[in-house]
Amino acid sequence: MNKMSETKEIKNYRIESGIRRGKEIKITIDGKPARAYEGETIGAVLAAAGYRKIRRAPQRKDPRGLYCCMGSCYGCLVTVDGQPNVRACVTRVEPGQKIELQDGFGWIDMDMPGPKPGRLIHQQTELVIIGGGPAGLSAAVVAAKMGAHVLVIDENLLSGGQIYRQLPQPFQVDNPAALGIDYADGQALLSQVEQLSNRITICNDALVWAVFDSRQLAITRGSELVLLEAKAIIAATGANERPVPVPGWTLPGVMTAGGAQVLMKSQRVRPGTRVLLAGTGPLQLVVANQMLDAGMDVVAVAESASTRSAWRYLPDLIRQPGLIKQGLSYMYRLRKTGVQMLQPWVLQAVEGDHQVQRAVLGKVDSQCRSIPGYTTAVDVDTVCLGYGLIPSVWLTTMLGCRHVYNPMVGGWVPYYNEHMQTDQTGVFVAGDGAGIAGVLVARRQGTIAGLYAAAHAGVISTEQAARAAHVERRALTSLRKFRRAMDHVYRIYPELYANISDETIVCRCEGITAGEIRNAVRAGTLNLNDIKKRTRTGMGYCQGTHCTPVVAAMLAREFGAKTEDIELMTTRPPARPIPLSLLMGDVKGNI
Amino acid sequence: MSADVIIIGGGVIGTACAYFLARRGVKVLLLERNHLGSGASGATAAIVSISGTSGTPEALRRLNIESYHLILDIEQDFDQPLEVIQGGALYAAMNEQEARGIRPAYEEVCEMGIDAQWMKGSEARHFEPLLGPNVEAAFYNPASYHVNPFRLYEGYLNAALRRGSRIEYGVQVREVKLKDDAIDRIITNKGDYHADWVVLAGGVHTPEILSPLEIEIPIVPARGQVILTEACSVKTEHIISFLDHLYIKQTASGNFYLGSHTEFVGFENRITLEKIANFAQVLAYGVPLLARLRALRFFVGFRPICEDNLPIIGPLPACSKLVIASGHGRTGVRYSASTGKAVSELIVDGKTEHPIDAFRVERFTK
């Protein structure tokens, strides 16, 4: 079986259909020349060249590869021109770059010129929107139409967020249809933004990393440190993928469904050759179809939810006949292509020598409990995990907003009122960051938030905002009912976390295993901050994004903690690691 | 709920008291309002040095030297290594004036019989390659090490638990009721507790626990802002200190811990750009590598500091069964073992090996 997949191996992982890449540029990887094109990320170049293992983790020396592909997991750190720990997945290739794969922490070459000291800039705006996805851009468009001056801060290299992911500028699109409907929708929204460019400023590759006194946002943009004050703030920060560890999930070749999408949609690179998708919800079907389009061999799709009870929610599900029809057509195509559709099955383990070679799956019941005796293994080189999303609430937490635990979302969400305003006056939320609800809801919430934020900033009256928001609200009611039904059908049960062996790494950054965490809990604590201090879980680069939901799930499932009683880990700035050089400029004199 | 001794506060002082009492066979119940080390003990570089100034009372020096050795000794009794990094401390001066400024501290250390070394800038750089060209002079104090603070208080606690002690989390003590020279009861959010003795090791919260007794002790929160960097393959075992108590140390996992000024701003727990930028600059001026690293976390700690910079160790004048062990300021980890030992001696033997009169509560309550 292994031999067969080897012979089938694709040498060129680039997807050539639909687009033309930028100019070919010369770079080296570990001293060897590698093919790269303008606009590609280092991660895409590595993936395209067939590199699975990118780095050895410092603590356990285990191999790691691309995992999240969106700059959040810090698993793909490489050394670029002597600068170690650069995220390959969100860093563009430049001509002449020397890329070295890292063993552990990498080496800092003090003979290389250091980073430029930061330059402090004070800035004011009427409305700032954090996040340039569907929610953020919808808010920007409506607020600008109403006359507001809007600044959109987005940490991504390109606007559009996860779903409307665009292609890098040097890429030329010959056949937009090949890129799917989301690409086209994103293009339409972005062209609206473009038309309002006199009032909307988009700031990409910029990170809000702290909130200082009197609601000043600290933003990094290259070597600039911007202190921004705004009359109104909209947090449209989106979501992170729900981590569901199993033995072997840190192996190169295991990546998130969203990560695989980034590679395919925005870099036009195949994440692998033979793929298993394991997760829950319709996104899996979307990704599996995109993979078929990309010419990949989708071996199986494992859905953890038994959708047998879906008929109970039928009245609400048929509120969105278009979406249901789309889902069914995806499923039909997968079955017709011969993709194994395993339902309800979950991923139990990933195996392989230094990279994914095999995945073990097990059958579960309607509450995700394992059914003994029903297991199967598939030979694959790539495993995509897609167990849904968790709202990213870092910013709203730092802004002091009240959060409530939402059992259907399986996470904490900011409280908001019908104006999409949080309990902090002038702070609004929209989109998946306010609770996972998908692109259609995100756009409408964004519009409502944009209107009321414009009103808060004094650009329009509250009555004007209310009138304009009315039509959005009616549509939202229907969408919400649909969403709630979907949430019920694709519920996350505690038993989803039943396959975390003691040896399974839970904290990917610090290499902390489930066994170490369990020992700490047995020593007498159910507190996330305490577990962090005792074990180092959550102390690494990703700021706990990819481990705290797992620890919380373990506390609930194994140790009887009530999920809603589990205190969030204390939020510390920065949101993501920032270079200390940023603080090295003339900061003191300016404050 | 009852025990021989109830200790209020699960920080490094409370757990150390629990450990030394448990070693003497005392059944201890520790009450912690939040989680282990959730106060100052959770935000410290955990540096243990033998050092002082001409103003350091003799009694404090004794505790200092005793604690320095005790912590290293009792590591054997702990179930996990303390991650001791015993590389000594370098005190760097960036110009002539600063060099004159650190000279007295060097002489003090020498007088204490420690084999300290004075170095010119070039010698210092040779000794510690992380030092940059701006270092004018430095002295090296070999009697300095640092540990993983989480491991230290967890070690104290687990060794006490092994000997039959207990701990309860989420118990907030509101008041200790006294009856003549005895403890009547301890009133908490989880009901009343009873014990023969109470050790109050509440750190910055000690004053509020004493206030129903109308006893005022001048312990205030002294905020320190901290920067923790990403881990790094460049390694140093030295603690590198600069003027104004600014220092860096590298943890066993490779991260640099950068601290810290002292600010008196109550319990305001947000970092300020001004401070972190200021001390990041000062430190990077001495150690240029820092400007190449990224900050993983900024946070603050509130050290319980007494107005005369000395800890409070000893019984309340009104009740000999209520012992206070608080107010260690920046040096809780450093004095933890000797404080715990002294408290255990006070309770078990009625007297302490080293005099602790200098730390009595009476100095404030007269």
Coordinates of N, CA and C in Angstrom, one line a residue, chain A residues 74 77 83-87 105-115 120 209-215 225 227 510 523-525 527 529-530 532-534 536 538-541 543 567 572-574 576-581 583-588 591, chain B residues 34-39 41-43 80 83 148 150-151 153-154 157-158 161 167 169 227-235 251 253-255 258 268-274 276-278 280-281 284 288-300:
Chain A
Y74 N 2.6 28.8 14.9 CA 4.0 28.9 15.0 C 4.8 27.6 14.9
L77 N 8.2 27.5 12.0 CA 9.3 28.5 12.1 C 10.5 28.1 11.3
Q83 N 17.7 35.3 10.3 CA 16.7 35.7 11.3 C 15.9 34.4 11.6
P84 N 16.1 33.9 12.8 CA 15.4 32.6 13.1 C 13.9 32.8 13.5
N85 N 13.2 31.8 13.6 CA 11.8 31.8 14.1 C 10.8 32.6 13.3
V86 N 11.0 32.6 12.0 CA 10.1 33.3 11.1 C 9.0 32.4 10.7
R87 N 7.8 32.8 10.7 CA 6.7 31.9 10.3 C 6.6 31.8 8.8
F105 N 15.4 26.0 18.3 CA 15.2 27.4 18.3 C 15.8 28.2 17.2
G106 N 16.7 27.6 16.5 CA 17.4 28.4 15.5 C 18.5 29.2 16.1
W107 N 19.4 29.8 15.3 CA 20.5 30.5 15.8 C 20.4 32.0 15.3
I108 N 20.7 32.9 16.3 CA 20.6 34.3 15.9 C 22.1 34.7 15.5
D109 N 22.2 35.2 14.3 CA 23.5 35.7 13.9 C 23.7 37.1 14.2
M110 N 24.5 37.4 15.2 CA 24.6 38.8 15.7 C 25.5 39.6 14.7
D111 N 26.1 39.0 13.7 CA 26.8 39.7 12.7 C 25.9 40.3 11.6
M112 N 24.7 39.7 11.5 CA 23.7 40.2 10.6 C 23.2 41.5 11.1
P113 N 22.8 42.4 10.2 CA 22.2 43.7 10.8 C 20.9 43.3 11.5
G114 N 20.7 44.0 12.6 CA 19.5 43.7 13.5 C 18.3 44.4 12.9
P115 N 17.1 44.2 13.5 CA 15.9 44.8 13.1 C 16.0 46.3 13.4
L120 N 7.5 55.4 16.7 CA 6.2 55.6 17.3 C 5.3 56.6 16.5
W209 N -1.8 44.4 19.1 CA -1.1 43.5 20.1 C -1.4 43.9 21.6
A210 N -1.9 45.0 21.8 CA -2.1 45.4 23.2 C -3.2 46.5 23.2
V211 N -3.9 46.6 24.3 CA -4.8 47.7 24.6 C -4.2 48.4 25.8
F212 N -3.8 49.7 25.6 CA -3.3 50.4 26.7 C -4.4 51.3 27.3
D213 N -4.0 52.0 28.4 CA -5.0 52.8 29.1 C -5.8 53.7 28.1
S214 N -7.0 54.0 28.5 CA -8.0 54.8 27.8 C -8.1 54.2 26.3
R215 N -8.2 52.9 26.3 CA -8.5 52.2 25.1 C -7.7 52.5 23.8
L225 N 5.2 51.4 15.3 CA 4.4 51.2 16.5 C 3.3 52.3 16.5
L227 N 0.0 54.0 17.9 CA -0.9 54.1 19.1 C -2.2 54.7 18.5
E510 N 5.2 24.1 23.5 CA 6.1 23.8 24.5 C 6.3 22.3 24.6
A523 N -2.6 16.7 41.0 CA -1.9 17.3 42.1 C -2.9 18.3 42.8
G524 N -4.0 18.6 42.2 CA -5.0 19.4 42.9 C -5.4 20.7 42.3
T525 N -5.4 20.8 41.0 CA -5.9 22.1 40.4 C -6.8 21.9 39.2
N527 N -7.5 24.9 37.6 CA -7.4 26.2 37.2 C -6.4 26.3 36.0
N529 N -4.8 28.8 34.7 CA -3.5 29.6 35.0 C -2.6 28.7 35.9
D530 N -3.1 28.0 36.8 CA -2.3 27.1 37.6 C -1.7 26.0 36.8
K532 N -1.1 26.1 33.7 CA 0.0 26.8 32.9 C 1.3 26.9 33.6
K533 N 1.2 27.3 34.9 CA 2.4 27.5 35.6 C 3.1 26.2 36.0
R534 N 2.3 25.2 36.3 CA 2.8 23.9 36.7 C 3.5 23.2 35.5
R536 N 3.8 24.6 32.0 CA 4.2 25.4 30.8 C 3.2 25.3 29.7
G538 N 0.6 26.4 27.3 CA 0.1 27.7 27.0 C 1.1 28.9 27.1
M539 N 2.4 28.5 27.4 CA 3.4 29.6 27.6 C 4.1 29.9 26.3
G540 N 3.8 29.2 25.3 CA 4.6 29.4 24.1 C 4.1 30.4 23.1
Y541 N 4.6 30.3 21.9 CA 4.4 31.3 20.8 C 2.9 31.6 20.6
Q543 N 0.3 31.5 22.3 CA -0.4 32.2 23.4 C -1.6 31.3 23.9
E567 N -12.4 29.1 34.4 CA -12.0 30.4 34.1 C -11.1 30.5 32.9
R572 N -2.8 38.0 28.5 CA -1.6 38.9 28.6 C -1.3 39.4 27.2
P573 N -0.9 40.6 27.1 CA -0.4 41.1 25.8 C 1.0 40.5 25.7
P574 N 1.6 40.4 24.5 CA 1.0 40.7 23.2 C 0.1 39.6 22.6
R576 N 0.1 38.4 19.7 CA 1.1 37.5 19.2 C 2.4 38.1 19.5
P577 N 3.5 37.2 19.5 CA 4.8 37.8 19.9 C 5.2 39.0 19.0
I578 N 5.7 40.0 19.6 CA 6.2 41.2 18.9 C 7.7 41.3 19.1
P579 N 8.4 41.9 18.1 CA 9.8 42.1 18.2 C 10.1 43.1 19.3
L580 N 11.0 42.9 20.2 CA 11.4 43.9 21.2 C 12.0 45.1 20.6
S581 N 12.5 45.0 19.3 CA 13.1 46.1 18.7 C 12.0 47.2 18.5
L583 N 10.2 48.3 20.6 CA 10.1 49.2 21.8 C 11.4 50.0 21.9
M584 N 12.3 49.8 20.9 CA 13.7 50.4 21.1 C 13.8 51.8 20.5
G585 N 12.7 52.3 19.9 CA 12.8 53.6 19.3 C 12.6 54.7 20.3
D586 N 12.3 55.9 19.9 CA 12.0 57.0 20.8 C 10.6 56.9 21.3
V587 N 10.4 56.0 22.2 CA 9.0 55.8 22.7 C 8.7 56.7 23.9
K588 N 9.8 56.8 24.7 CA 9.6 57.5 26.0 C 9.2 59.0 25.8
I591 N 5.4 59.9 24.9 CA 4.2 59.7 25.7 C 4.0 60.8 26.7
Chain B
N34 N -7.2 32.0 45.6 CA -7.3 31.8 44.1 C -6.7 30.5 43.8
H35 N -5.5 30.5 43.2 CA -4.8 29.3 42.9 C -3.3 29.5 43.4
L36 N -2.6 28.4 43.4 CA -1.2 28.4 43.9 C -0.4 29.4 43.2
G37 N 0.3 30.2 44.0 CA 1.2 31.2 43.5 C 0.5 32.3 42.6
S38 N -0.7 32.6 42.9 CA -1.4 33.5 42.1 C -1.1 35.0 42.4
G39 N -0.3 35.2 43.4 CA 0.1 36.6 43.7 C 1.5 36.8 43.2
S41 N 4.2 35.6 43.9 CA 5.1 34.4 43.7 C 5.0 33.9 42.3
G42 N 3.9 34.2 41.6 CA 3.7 33.8 40.2 C 4.3 34.7 39.2
A43 N 4.9 35.8 39.7 CA 5.5 36.8 38.8 C 6.8 37.2 39.3
Q80 N 10.1 17.2 42.1 CA 10.5 17.7 40.8 C 11.8 18.5 41.0
E83 N 15.0 23.3 38.8 CA 15.6 24.0 37.7 C 16.6 25.1 38.2
N148 N 13.1 27.9 39.1 CA 11.8 28.1 38.5 C 10.8 28.3 39.7
F150 N 7.7 28.5 40.1 CA 6.5 27.6 40.1 C 6.9 26.3 40.8
R151 N 8.1 25.8 40.4 CA 8.6 24.5 40.9 C 8.9 24.6 42.4
Y153 N 7.4 26.7 44.8 CA 6.2 26.7 45.7 C 5.5 25.4 45.6
E154 N 5.5 24.8 44.4 CA 4.8 23.6 44.2 C 5.6 22.5 44.9
L157 N 4.8 22.8 48.6 CA 3.5 22.3 48.9 C 3.4 20.8 48.8
N158 N 3.9 20.2 47.7 CA 3.7 18.8 47.5 C 4.4 18.0 48.6
L161 N 2.2 18.2 51.5 CA 1.0 17.4 51.3 C 1.3 15.9 51.6
I167 N -4.6 21.3 51.3 CA -4.8 22.7 50.8 C -6.2 22.8 50.2
Y169 N -8.4 25.4 47.7 CA -8.4 26.6 46.9 C -9.7 27.3 46.9
I227 N 8.9 41.5 31.2 CA 8.8 41.0 29.8 C 9.4 39.6 29.7
L228 N 8.7 38.8 29.1 CA 9.3 37.4 28.9 C 9.5 37.2 27.4
T229 N 10.7 36.9 27.0 CA 11.0 36.7 25.5 C 10.8 35.3 25.1
E230 N 10.8 35.1 23.8 CA 10.9 33.8 23.2 C 12.1 33.1 23.7
A231 N 12.1 31.8 23.6 CA 13.3 31.0 24.0 C 14.3 31.1 22.9
C232 N 15.6 30.9 23.2 CA 16.7 31.3 22.4 C 17.8 30.3 22.6
S233 N 18.5 30.0 21.5 CA 19.6 29.0 21.6 C 20.8 29.5 22.2
V234 N 21.0 30.9 22.3 CA 22.1 31.5 23.0 C 21.8 31.3 24.5
K235 N 22.8 30.8 25.2 CA 22.5 30.4 26.6 C 23.5 31.2 27.5
T251 N 15.6 31.5 31.7 CA 15.0 30.3 32.3 C 15.5 29.0 31.8
S253 N 14.1 26.9 30.3 CA 13.5 26.6 29.0 C 14.0 27.5 27.9
G254 N 14.9 28.4 28.2 CA 15.6 29.2 27.2 C 15.0 30.6 27.1
N255 N 13.9 30.9 27.7 CA 13.3 32.3 27.6 C 14.1 33.3 28.5
L258 N 12.8 39.5 31.8 CA 13.3 40.9 32.0 C 12.5 41.6 33.0
E268 N -3.4 48.4 39.9 CA -3.6 48.5 38.4 C -2.8 47.5 37.7
N269 N -3.4 46.6 37.0 CA -2.7 45.5 36.4 C -2.4 45.5 34.9
R270 N -2.6 46.7 34.4 CA -2.3 46.8 32.9 C -0.8 47.3 32.8
I271 N -0.2 46.8 31.7 CA 1.2 47.2 31.5 C 1.1 48.6 30.9
T272 N 2.2 49.3 31.0 CA 2.3 50.7 30.3 C 3.4 50.6 29.3
L273 N 3.2 51.2 28.2 CA 4.2 51.2 27.1 C 5.4 51.9 27.6
E274 N 5.2 53.0 28.3 CA 6.4 53.8 28.8 C 7.4 53.0 29.6
I276 N 7.6 49.5 29.9 CA 8.2 48.4 29.2 C 9.2 48.8 28.2
A277 N 8.9 49.9 27.5 CA 9.9 50.4 26.5 C 11.1 50.9 27.2
N278 N 10.9 51.6 28.3 CA 12.1 52.1 29.0 C 13.0 51.0 29.5
A280 N 13.1 47.9 28.6 CA 13.6 47.1 27.4 C 14.8 47.8 26.8
Q281 N 14.7 49.1 26.7 CA 15.9 49.8 26.1 C 17.1 49.8 27.0
A284 N 18.5 46.3 26.7 CA 19.1 46.0 25.4 C 20.4 46.8 25.1
P288 N 22.8 43.5 23.8 CA 22.2 43.8 22.5 C 21.3 42.7 21.9
L289 N 21.6 41.4 22.3 CA 20.8 40.3 21.8 C 19.3 40.5 22.0
L290 N 19.0 41.2 23.1 CA 17.6 41.3 23.4 C 16.8 42.0 22.3
A291 N 17.4 42.9 21.6 CA 16.7 43.7 20.5 C 16.4 42.8 19.4
R292 N 17.0 41.6 19.3 CA 16.7 40.6 18.3 C 15.6 39.6 18.6
L293 N 15.2 39.7 19.9 CA 14.2 38.7 20.3 C 12.8 39.3 20.3
R294 N 11.9 38.4 20.4 CA 10.5 38.8 20.4 C 9.9 38.6 21.8
A295 N 9.0 39.5 22.2 CA 8.4 39.4 23.5 C 7.2 38.4 23.4
L296 N 7.2 37.4 24.3 CA 6.1 36.5 24.3 C 5.0 37.0 25.2
R297 N 5.4 37.6 26.3 CA 4.4 38.0 27.3 C 4.9 39.3 28.0
F298 N 3.9 40.1 28.2 CA 4.1 41.2 29.2 C 3.2 41.0 30.3
F299 N 3.7 41.2 31.5 CA 2.7 41.0 32.7 C 3.2 41.8 33.8
V300 N 2.4 41.9 34.9 CA 2.8 42.7 36.0 C 2.7 41.8 37.3

